[in-house]
mmCIF file of C-alpha atoms in Angstrom:
data_model
loop_
_atom_site.group_PDB
_atom_site.id
_atom_site.type_symbol
_atom_site.label_atom_id
_atom_site.label_comp_id
_atom_site.label_asym_id
_atom_site.label_seq_id
_atom_site.Cartn_x
_atom_site.Cartn_y
_atom_site.Cartn_z
ATOM 1 C CA MET A 1443 54.740 -70.599 64.876
ATOM 2 C CA ALA A 1444 51.967 -68.501 63.180
ATOM 3 C CA LYS A 1445 50.247 -68.065 66.547
ATOM 4 C CA THR A 1446 53.533 -66.952 68.117
ATOM 5 C CA GLU A 1447 54.216 -64.425 65.384
ATOM 6 C CA GLN A 1448 50.635 -63.066 65.718
ATOM 7 C CA GLN A 1449 51.119 -62.656 69.495
ATOM 8 C CA ASN A 1450 54.471 -60.959 68.956
ATOM 9 C CA GLN A 1451 52.901 -58.655 66.375
ATOM 10 C CA GLU A 1452 50.147 -57.617 68.820
ATOM 11 C CA ARG A 1453 52.778 -56.796 71.467
ATOM 12 C CA GLN A 1454 54.982 -54.842 69.048
ATOM 13 C CA ILE A 1455 52.267 -52.769 67.549
ATOM 14 C CA SER A 1456 51.573 -51.219 70.969
ATOM 15 C CA THR A 1457 55.109 -49.906 71.068
ATOM 16 C CA LEU A 1458 55.318 -48.291 67.717
ATOM 17 C CA LYS A 1459 55.215 -44.547 66.975
ATOM 18 C CA ILE A 1460 51.614 -44.030 65.977
ATOM 19 C CA THR A 1461 50.200 -40.571 65.573
ATOM 20 C CA PRO A 1462 46.317 -40.764 65.853
ATOM 21 C CA TYR A 1463 44.344 -38.707 63.483
ATOM 22 C CA TYR A 1464 40.808 -38.030 64.608
ATOM 23 C CA CYS A 1465 38.110 -35.754 63.421
ATOM 24 C CA GLU A 1466 35.490 -34.083 65.553
ATOM 25 C CA ASN A 1467 32.400 -32.482 64.167
ATOM 26 C CA ASN A 1468 33.624 -28.962 64.880
ATOM 27 C CA MET A 1469 37.183 -29.549 63.546
ATOM 28 C CA ASN A 1470 38.618 -26.560 61.861
ATOM 29 C CA GLN A 1471 38.760 -26.950 58.076
ATOM 30 C CA LYS A 1472 42.322 -25.746 57.963
ATOM 31 C CA VAL A 1473 43.382 -28.781 60.014
ATOM 32 C CA LEU A 1474 41.665 -31.107 57.583
ATOM 33 C CA VAL A 1475 43.402 -29.424 54.683
ATOM 34 C CA PHE A 1476 46.780 -30.064 56.401
ATOM 35 C CA LEU A 1477 46.058 -33.656 57.385
ATOM 36 C CA LEU A 1478 44.515 -34.952 54.253
ATOM 37 C CA PRO A 1479 47.549 -34.662 51.961
ATOM 38 C CA ASN A 1480 49.738 -36.405 54.556
ATOM 39 C CA PHE A 1481 47.214 -39.257 54.844
ATOM 40 C CA ILE A 1482 47.076 -39.628 51.090
ATOM 41 C CA PHE A 1483 50.899 -39.654 50.831
ATOM 42 C CA GLY A 1484 51.078 -42.395 53.499
ATOM 43 C CA MET A 1485 48.610 -44.522 51.627
ATOM 44 C CA PHE A 1486 50.598 -43.953 48.388
ATOM 45 C CA LEU A 1487 53.837 -45.225 50.006
ATOM 46 C CA LEU A 1488 52.057 -48.287 51.440
ATOM 47 C CA GLY A 1489 50.534 -49.020 48.071
ATOM 48 C CA PHE A 1490 53.853 -48.557 46.352
ATOM 49 C CA PHE A 1491 55.525 -50.921 48.829
ATOM 50 C CA CYS A 1492 52.973 -53.678 48.151
ATOM 51 C CA LYS A 1493 52.901 -53.167 44.404
ATOM 52 C CA ARG A 1494 56.692 -53.752 44.115
ATOM 53 C CA GLN A 1495 56.414 -57.216 45.660
ATOM 54 C CA LYS A 1496 55.643 -60.199 43.411
ATOM 55 C CA PRO A 1497 52.565 -62.295 44.190
ATOM 56 C CA LEU A 1498 53.516 -65.816 45.384
ATOM 57 C CA THR A 1499 50.167 -67.522 45.240
ATOM 58 C CA GLY A 1500 50.595 -69.137 41.834
ATOM 59 C CA ALA A 1501 53.453 -71.416 42.971
ATOM 60 C CA PHE A 1502 51.518 -73.167 45.740
ATOM 61 C CA SER A 1503 48.682 -75.460 46.418
ATOM 62 C CA SER A 1504 46.307 -75.265 49.406
ATOM 63 C CA PRO A 1505 48.604 -77.012 51.966
ATOM 64 C CA SER A 1506 50.977 -74.013 51.669
ATOM 65 C CA GLU A 1507 48.279 -71.403 52.349
ATOM 66 C CA ASN A 1508 49.382 -71.082 55.972
ATOM 67 C CA TRP A 1509 52.880 -70.329 54.897
ATOM 68 C CA LEU A 1510 51.601 -67.635 52.538
ATOM 69 C CA ALA A 1511 49.462 -66.143 55.322
ATOM 70 C CA ILE A 1512 52.610 -65.892 57.513
ATOM 71 C CA GLN A 1513 54.487 -64.271 54.701
ATOM 72 C CA ASN A 1514 51.693 -61.708 54.255
ATOM 73 C CA ASP A 1515 51.803 -60.976 58.021
ATOM 74 C CA ARG A 1516 55.530 -60.472 57.993
ATOM 75 C CA LYS A 1517 55.312 -58.061 55.002
ATOM 76 C CA SER A 1518 52.396 -56.189 56.479
ATOM 77 C CA MET A 1519 54.178 -55.688 59.808
ATOM 78 C CA LEU A 1520 57.350 -54.564 58.043
ATOM 79 C CA ALA A 1521 55.506 -52.134 55.755
ATOM 80 C CA SER A 1522 53.690 -50.621 58.763
ATOM 81 C CA VAL A 1523 56.853 -50.123 60.784
ATOM 82 C CA CYS A 1524 58.668 -48.670 57.781
ATOM 83 C CA LEU A 1525 55.887 -46.108 57.279
ATOM 84 C CA LYS A 1526 55.478 -45.172 60.912
ATOM 85 C CA ASN A 1527 59.241 -44.588 61.355
ATOM 86 C CA ASN A 1528 59.785 -42.799 58.078
ATOM 87 C CA LEU A 1529 62.193 -45.396 56.803
ATOM 88 C CA ASN A 1530 60.909 -45.197 53.241
ATOM 89 C CA LYS A 1531 63.331 -43.214 51.097
ATOM 90 C CA LEU A 1532 62.739 -42.465 47.390
ATOM 91 C CA LYS A 1533 66.395 -42.951 46.383
ATOM 92 C CA SER A 1534 67.586 -42.694 42.753
ATOM 93 C CA LYS A 1535 70.535 -44.958 43.512
ATOM 94 C CA LEU A 1536 70.982 -47.976 45.754
ATOM 95 C CA ASP A 1537 73.431 -47.616 48.635
ATOM 96 C CA SER A 1538 76.652 -49.394 47.696
ATOM 97 C CA ARG A 1539 76.939 -50.984 51.156
ATOM 98 C CA VAL A 1540 73.527 -52.584 50.671
ATOM 99 C CA ALA A 1541 74.292 -53.573 47.068
ATOM 100 C CA ASN A 1542 77.436 -55.308 48.387
ATOM 101 C CA GLN A 1543 75.169 -57.574 50.496
ATOM 102 C CA LEU A 1544 73.027 -58.686 47.539
ATOM 103 C CA PHE A 1545 74.011 -61.800 45.638
ATOM 104 C CA VAL A 1546 72.505 -62.366 42.167
ATOM 105 C CA GLU A 1547 71.758 -65.713 40.557
ATOM 106 C CA HIS A 1548 70.627 -65.101 36.927
ATOM 107 C CA LYS A 1549 69.537 -68.505 35.837
ATOM 108 C CA HIS A 1550 66.615 -68.488 38.260
ATOM 109 C CA LYS A 1551 66.324 -64.670 38.536
ATOM 110 C CA PHE A 1552 67.130 -64.737 42.229
ATOM 111 C CA ILE A 1553 68.586 -62.085 44.570
ATOM 112 C CA TYR A 1554 69.615 -63.029 48.130
ATOM 113 C CA CYS A 1555 70.607 -60.541 50.778
ATOM 114 C CA GLU A 1556 73.410 -61.879 52.931
ATOM 115 C CA VAL A 1557 72.758 -61.523 56.687
ATOM 116 C CA PRO A 1558 75.680 -63.200 58.520
ATOM 117 C CA LYS A 1559 74.699 -65.716 61.219
ATOM 118 C CA VAL A 1560 71.383 -66.420 59.559
ATOM 119 C CA GLY A 1561 72.357 -69.421 57.396
ATOM 120 C CA CYS A 1562 74.194 -67.322 54.832
ATOM 121 C CA SER A 1563 76.998 -69.860 54.177
ATOM 122 C CA ASN A 1564 74.435 -72.523 53.221
ATOM 123 C CA TRP A 1565 72.580 -70.030 51.010
ATOM 124 C CA LYS A 1566 75.792 -69.175 49.175
ATOM 125 C CA ARG A 1567 76.425 -72.893 48.641
ATOM 126 C CA THR A 1568 72.876 -73.162 47.260
ATOM 127 C CA ILE A 1569 73.419 -70.222 44.888
ATOM 128 C CA PHE A 1570 76.700 -71.667 43.730
ATOM 129 C CA LEU A 1571 74.960 -75.010 42.862
ATOM 130 C CA LEU A 1572 72.031 -73.240 41.204
ATOM 131 C CA GLN A 1573 74.166 -71.308 38.783
ATOM 132 C CA ALA A 1574 76.902 -73.823 38.253
ATOM 133 C CA ASP A 1575 74.424 -76.536 37.206
ATOM 134 C CA LEU A 1576 76.837 -79.118 38.644
ATOM 135 C CA ASN A 1577 76.056 -82.636 39.820
ATOM 136 C CA ALA A 1578 77.595 -81.859 43.210
ATOM 137 C CA GLU A 1579 76.699 -81.884 46.857
ATOM 138 C CA ALA A 1580 76.642 -78.857 49.110
ATOM 139 C CA SER A 1581 78.895 -80.664 51.566
ATOM 140 C CA GLU A 1582 81.659 -80.755 48.950
ATOM 141 C CA ILE A 1583 81.941 -76.942 48.995
ATOM 142 C CA GLU A 1584 84.369 -75.708 51.648
ATOM 143 C CA HIS A 1585 83.305 -72.940 54.008
ATOM 144 C CA ASN A 1586 86.174 -70.601 53.124
ATOM 145 C CA HIS A 1587 85.839 -71.251 49.412
ATOM 146 C CA ILE A 1588 82.180 -70.288 49.311
ATOM 147 C CA HIS A 1589 82.987 -66.921 51.012
ATOM 148 C CA GLN A 1590 85.918 -66.187 48.726
ATOM 149 C CA THR A 1591 84.798 -67.317 45.340
ATOM 150 C CA SER A 1592 84.257 -64.736 42.604
ATOM 151 C CA LEU A 1593 81.805 -67.040 40.794
ATOM 152 C CA ILE A 1594 78.944 -65.747 42.910
ATOM 153 C CA LYS A 1595 78.137 -62.236 41.656
ATOM 154 C CA LYS A 1596 77.145 -59.330 43.861
ATOM 155 C CA LEU A 1597 74.666 -56.655 42.784
ATOM 156 C CA VAL A 1598 77.286 -53.948 43.454
ATOM 157 C CA SER A 1599 79.343 -55.191 40.473
ATOM 158 C CA TYR A 1600 76.670 -53.987 38.026
ATOM 159 C CA PRO A 1601 75.954 -50.392 36.943
ATOM 160 C CA PRO A 1602 73.060 -48.575 38.707
ATOM 161 C CA ALA A 1603 70.629 -48.945 35.784
ATOM 162 C CA ILE A 1604 71.219 -52.706 35.725
ATOM 163 C CA GLN A 1605 70.943 -53.001 39.418
ATOM 164 C CA LYS A 1606 67.515 -51.313 39.230
ATOM 165 C CA GLU A 1607 66.420 -53.702 36.448
ATOM 166 C CA PHE A 1608 67.363 -56.789 38.421
ATOM 167 C CA LEU A 1609 65.679 -55.477 41.550
ATOM 168 C CA SER A 1610 62.501 -54.922 39.553
ATOM 169 C CA ASN A 1611 62.437 -58.351 37.850
ATOM 170 C CA TYR A 1612 64.186 -60.892 40.155
ATOM 171 C CA THR A 1613 62.755 -62.683 43.189
ATOM 172 C CA LYS A 1614 64.256 -60.961 46.272
ATOM 173 C CA VAL A 1615 64.792 -62.794 49.524
ATOM 174 C CA MET A 1616 66.236 -61.987 52.930
ATOM 175 C CA PHE A 1617 66.407 -64.040 56.159
ATOM 176 C CA THR A 1618 66.380 -62.742 59.787
ATOM 177 C CA ARG A 1619 67.061 -64.132 63.223
ATOM 178 C CA HIS A 1620 66.244 -62.922 66.738
ATOM 179 C CA PRO A 1621 68.724 -60.018 67.173
ATOM 180 C CA LEU A 1622 70.078 -61.255 70.522
ATOM 181 C CA GLU A 1623 70.553 -64.864 69.407
ATOM 182 C CA ARG A 1624 72.360 -63.573 66.233
ATOM 183 C CA LEU A 1625 74.602 -61.485 68.483
ATOM 184 C CA VAL A 1626 75.607 -64.398 70.709
ATOM 185 C CA SER A 1627 76.151 -66.560 67.648
ATOM 186 C CA ALA A 1628 78.521 -63.997 66.174
ATOM 187 C CA TYR A 1629 80.443 -63.689 69.424
ATOM 188 C CA ARG A 1630 80.836 -67.522 69.646
ATOM 189 C CA ASP A 1631 81.852 -67.895 65.998
ATOM 190 C CA LYS A 1632 84.187 -64.950 65.635
ATOM 191 C CA LEU A 1633 85.765 -64.261 69.029
ATOM 192 C CA LEU A 1634 86.005 -67.769 70.520
ATOM 193 C CA HIS A 1635 87.751 -69.382 67.512
ATOM 194 C CA SER A 1636 91.077 -68.937 65.815
ATOM 195 C CA GLU A 1637 90.034 -66.900 62.753
ATOM 196 C CA PRO A 1638 92.953 -64.461 62.459
ATOM 197 C CA TYR A 1639 91.132 -61.198 61.670
ATOM 198 C CA TYR A 1640 88.597 -61.540 64.521
ATOM 199 C CA SER A 1641 90.520 -63.495 67.138
ATOM 200 C CA ILE A 1642 93.657 -61.294 66.702
ATOM 201 C CA ALA A 1643 92.885 -57.913 65.093
ATOM 202 C CA VAL A 1644 89.400 -57.277 66.425
ATOM 203 C CA ALA A 1645 90.191 -58.951 69.784
ATOM 204 C CA ASN A 1646 93.310 -56.784 70.261
ATOM 205 C CA GLU A 1647 91.167 -53.635 69.508
ATOM 206 C CA ILE A 1648 88.726 -54.678 72.228
ATOM 207 C CA ARG A 1649 91.400 -55.482 74.696
ATOM 208 C CA ALA A 1650 93.044 -52.050 74.070
ATOM 209 C CA MET A 1651 89.732 -50.345 74.739
ATOM 210 C CA PHE A 1652 88.731 -52.103 77.986
ATOM 211 C CA ARG A 1653 91.746 -53.643 79.700
ATOM 212 C CA LYS A 1654 94.464 -52.075 81.878
ATOM 213 C CA ASN A 1655 96.901 -54.721 80.789
ATOM 214 C CA LYS A 1656 97.075 -54.188 76.999
ATOM 215 C CA ASN A 1657 99.267 -57.250 76.588
ATOM 216 C CA SER A 1658 96.689 -59.646 78.048
ATOM 217 C CA SER A 1659 96.057 -62.628 75.799
ATOM 218 C CA GLU A 1660 92.978 -63.909 77.552
ATOM 219 C CA LYS A 1661 89.980 -64.301 75.235
ATOM 220 C CA VAL A 1662 87.627 -61.401 74.876
ATOM 221 C CA SER A 1663 84.641 -61.789 77.260
ATOM 222 C CA PHE A 1664 81.075 -61.396 76.081
ATOM 223 C CA GLN A 1665 80.725 -58.281 78.272
ATOM 224 C CA GLU A 1666 83.694 -56.716 76.597
ATOM 225 C CA PHE A 1667 82.380 -57.661 73.162
ATOM 226 C CA VAL A 1668 79.036 -55.988 73.941
ATOM 227 C CA ASN A 1669 80.728 -52.881 75.282
ATOM 228 C CA PHE A 1670 82.787 -52.707 72.099
ATOM 229 C CA ILE A 1671 79.662 -52.858 69.893
ATOM 230 C CA ILE A 1672 77.565 -50.239 71.768
ATOM 231 C CA ALA A 1673 80.445 -47.851 71.711
ATOM 232 C CA LYS A 1674 80.387 -47.643 67.933
ATOM 233 C CA PRO A 1675 77.953 -45.924 65.497
ATOM 234 C CA PRO A 1676 75.629 -48.651 64.067
ATOM 235 C CA ASN A 1677 76.540 -47.960 60.426
ATOM 236 C CA THR A 1678 80.255 -48.657 61.140
ATOM 237 C CA LEU A 1679 79.730 -52.064 62.693
ATOM 238 C CA ASP A 1680 81.047 -55.309 61.280
ATOM 239 C CA ILE A 1681 78.445 -57.094 59.094
ATOM 240 C CA HIS A 1682 78.363 -60.008 61.522
ATOM 241 C CA TRP A 1683 76.740 -57.776 64.160
ATOM 242 C CA LYS A 1684 75.439 -54.812 62.241
ATOM 243 C CA PRO A 1685 71.628 -54.450 62.590
ATOM 244 C CA MET A 1686 69.930 -56.512 59.890
ATOM 245 C CA PHE A 1687 67.731 -53.706 58.511
ATOM 246 C CA LEU A 1688 70.968 -51.648 57.792
ATOM 247 C CA LEU A 1689 72.446 -54.609 55.841
ATOM 248 C CA CYS A 1690 69.418 -55.314 53.606
ATOM 249 C CA ASP A 1691 67.376 -52.012 53.689
ATOM 250 C CA PRO A 1692 63.947 -53.810 53.554
ATOM 251 C CA CYS A 1693 61.989 -50.590 53.646
ATOM 252 C CA ASN A 1694 63.333 -49.621 50.234
ATOM 253 C CA ILE A 1695 64.104 -52.981 48.657
ATOM 254 C CA HIS A 1696 60.748 -54.810 48.736
ATOM 255 C CA TYR A 1697 61.627 -58.391 49.382
ATOM 256 C CA ASP A 1698 59.292 -60.974 47.852
ATOM 257 C CA ILE A 1699 60.018 -63.502 50.648
ATOM 258 C CA LEU A 1700 60.909 -62.661 54.245
ATOM 259 C CA GLY A 1701 62.461 -65.815 55.764
ATOM 260 C CA LYS A 1702 63.403 -66.427 59.387
ATOM 261 C CA TYR A 1703 66.129 -68.532 60.939
ATOM 262 C CA GLU A 1704 63.438 -69.861 63.262
ATOM 263 C CA THR A 1705 61.623 -71.387 60.280
ATOM 264 C CA LEU A 1706 64.686 -71.814 58.088
ATOM 265 C CA GLY A 1707 63.862 -75.259 56.711
ATOM 266 C CA LEU A 1708 60.290 -74.460 55.670
ATOM 267 C CA ASP A 1709 61.092 -71.026 54.331
ATOM 268 C CA SER A 1710 64.094 -72.258 52.295
ATOM 269 C CA GLU A 1711 61.955 -75.044 50.810
ATOM 270 C CA HIS A 1712 59.410 -72.467 49.618
ATOM 271 C CA VAL A 1713 62.105 -70.141 48.244
ATOM 272 C CA LEU A 1714 63.509 -72.950 46.110
ATOM 273 C CA LYS A 1715 59.990 -73.731 44.915
ATOM 274 C CA VAL A 1716 59.252 -70.118 44.040
ATOM 275 C CA ILE A 1717 62.413 -69.618 41.961
ATOM 276 C CA GLY A 1718 61.963 -72.919 40.100
ATOM 277 C CA ALA A 1719 65.015 -74.712 41.470
ATOM 278 C CA PRO A 1720 65.493 -78.405 40.563
ATOM 279 C CA GLU A 1721 63.457 -80.685 42.851
ATOM 280 C CA SER A 1722 66.626 -82.612 43.619
ATOM 281 C CA LEU A 1723 68.235 -79.539 45.268
ATOM 282 C CA GLN A 1724 67.734 -79.441 48.997
ATOM 283 C CA PHE A 1725 68.748 -76.573 51.252
ATOM 284 C CA PRO A 1726 71.704 -77.844 53.303
ATOM 285 C CA SER A 1727 72.151 -77.721 57.120
ATOM 286 C CA LEU A 1728 75.942 -77.767 57.231
ATOM 287 C CA LYS A 1729 77.786 -76.280 60.197
ATOM 288 C CA ARG A 1730 81.314 -74.981 60.195
ATOM 289 C CA TYR A 1731 82.326 -76.113 63.733
ATOM 290 C CA ARG A 1732 80.459 -79.499 63.737
ATOM 291 C CA SER A 1733 81.572 -80.539 67.215
ATOM 292 C CA GLU A 1734 79.889 -77.456 68.777
ATOM 293 C CA LYS A 1735 76.178 -77.082 69.465
ATOM 294 C CA ARG A 1736 74.413 -74.435 67.385
ATOM 295 C CA THR A 1737 73.561 -71.247 69.237
ATOM 296 C CA ASN A 1738 70.031 -71.738 70.545
ATOM 297 C CA GLY A 1739 67.780 -70.129 73.167
ATOM 298 C CA ASP A 1740 69.418 -71.818 76.093
ATOM 299 C CA ILE A 1741 72.911 -70.805 75.057
ATOM 300 C CA THR A 1742 71.727 -67.237 74.282
ATOM 301 C CA LEU A 1743 70.192 -66.879 77.715
ATOM 302 C CA GLU A 1744 73.371 -68.156 79.335
ATOM 303 C CA TYR A 1745 75.358 -65.304 77.708
ATOM 304 C CA LEU A 1746 72.769 -62.577 78.175
ATOM 305 C CA ARG A 1747 72.722 -63.324 81.914
ATOM 306 C CA GLN A 1748 76.373 -62.255 82.042
ATOM 307 C CA LEU A 1749 75.358 -58.687 81.071
ATOM 308 C CA THR A 1750 74.205 -55.830 83.321
ATOM 309 C CA SER A 1751 70.714 -54.378 82.964
ATOM 310 C CA GLU A 1752 72.304 -51.249 81.423
ATOM 311 C CA GLN A 1753 74.139 -53.262 78.811
ATOM 312 C CA ILE A 1754 70.923 -55.148 77.968
ATOM 313 C CA GLU A 1755 69.004 -51.888 77.504
ATOM 314 C CA LYS A 1756 71.766 -50.445 75.258
ATOM 315 C CA ILE A 1757 71.897 -53.552 73.108
ATOM 316 C CA LYS A 1758 68.110 -53.537 72.762
ATOM 317 C CA LYS A 1759 68.253 -49.938 71.661
ATOM 318 C CA LEU A 1760 70.937 -50.759 69.092
ATOM 319 C CA TYR A 1761 68.707 -53.459 67.543
ATOM 320 C CA GLN A 1762 65.398 -51.771 68.151
ATOM 321 C CA MET A 1763 64.431 -51.508 64.528
ATOM 322 C CA ASP A 1764 65.316 -55.158 63.946
ATOM 323 C CA PHE A 1765 62.925 -56.083 66.735
ATOM 324 C CA PHE A 1766 60.111 -53.950 65.357
ATOM 325 C CA LEU A 1767 60.478 -54.534 61.613
ATOM 326 C CA PHE A 1768 60.857 -58.349 61.864
ATOM 327 C CA ASN A 1769 58.436 -58.806 64.734
ATOM 328 C CA TYR A 1770 60.747 -60.116 67.423
ATOM 329 C CA THR A 1771 59.920 -59.570 71.083
ATOM 330 C CA MET A 1772 62.289 -57.791 73.383
ATOM 331 C CA LYS A 1773 61.043 -60.017 76.248
ATOM 332 C CA TYR A 1774 63.826 -62.448 75.340
ATOM 333 C CA GLU A 1775 63.543 -64.736 78.428
ATOM 334 C CA ASP A 1776 59.959 -65.591 77.516
ATOM 335 C CA TYR A 1777 60.789 -65.914 73.824
ATOM 336 C CA PHE A 1778 63.724 -68.322 74.164
ATOM 337 C CA SER A 1779 61.897 -70.376 76.803
ATOM 338 C CA LEU A 1780 58.934 -70.847 74.494
ATOM 339 C CA ASN A 1781 61.030 -71.683 71.380
ATOM 340 C CA ASP A 1782 63.393 -74.240 72.851
#
């Protein structure tokens, strides 16, 4: 996995917006005077980004050094892309939409950014068990209950000054997933099942946009779903398919651990170790629709092959920053073949 990430990183770096600065012997001094402050400011932002993250080395012994190296690579890649695309904003107040995605667990000083379709239900179960200090199993917590309970606090429920304090002192974690696999997972979960809001309200909106027969009750196709998504501004999209970087703002919230769905078990194990969770607590692998196969590479490719090349390009553009920031390749056929 480390080798795969390194190869992806090398491919992605070549696509980034990089402005080369070079100096010839006869360069005009005025150009130097203009460039130098910009270079210094860039280095300041990069240093600020790294300083705000907590060192993880103290929690691990030598067998975990490879995991720490992967973490450093992920953070380095993200910081570089943030800087090159001017995504670092010195804001005095956290965006309320982002604060609404952040769940706070005080006992272990832990903040988790919810990214739907990346194991978030199981992370909410874990947070519930961490703070409740109950002798209970994650499997006992119903899916609907964990998404509706008021016992798990969101950062948005606190005043701005307290939010800032928590962000400075708590261990912050977010998890990502290949953008196209996450998209297919969202479609299968929300549009192919009988969840009232999505299978009725959202489905009817999609049918009204793309079908001549507005009264058709046939399930929304994946092509219709994709056309619906690319027709809307990214910031207005439902959280289940909104770009991940818009949900968690990783260029301005400096996450201490960047987990991935592709290494969910290992990364979750290390998160629990870092925050000092009880050794008896294991990250669950529960699934809502247990009779169905999880969305994997083969299933993702099956759905993506239903799209036109134009739709593929538009969906890649929508999730472009997710690909770059979290080091996922856009060559999805190669990626899913290698990882399945």
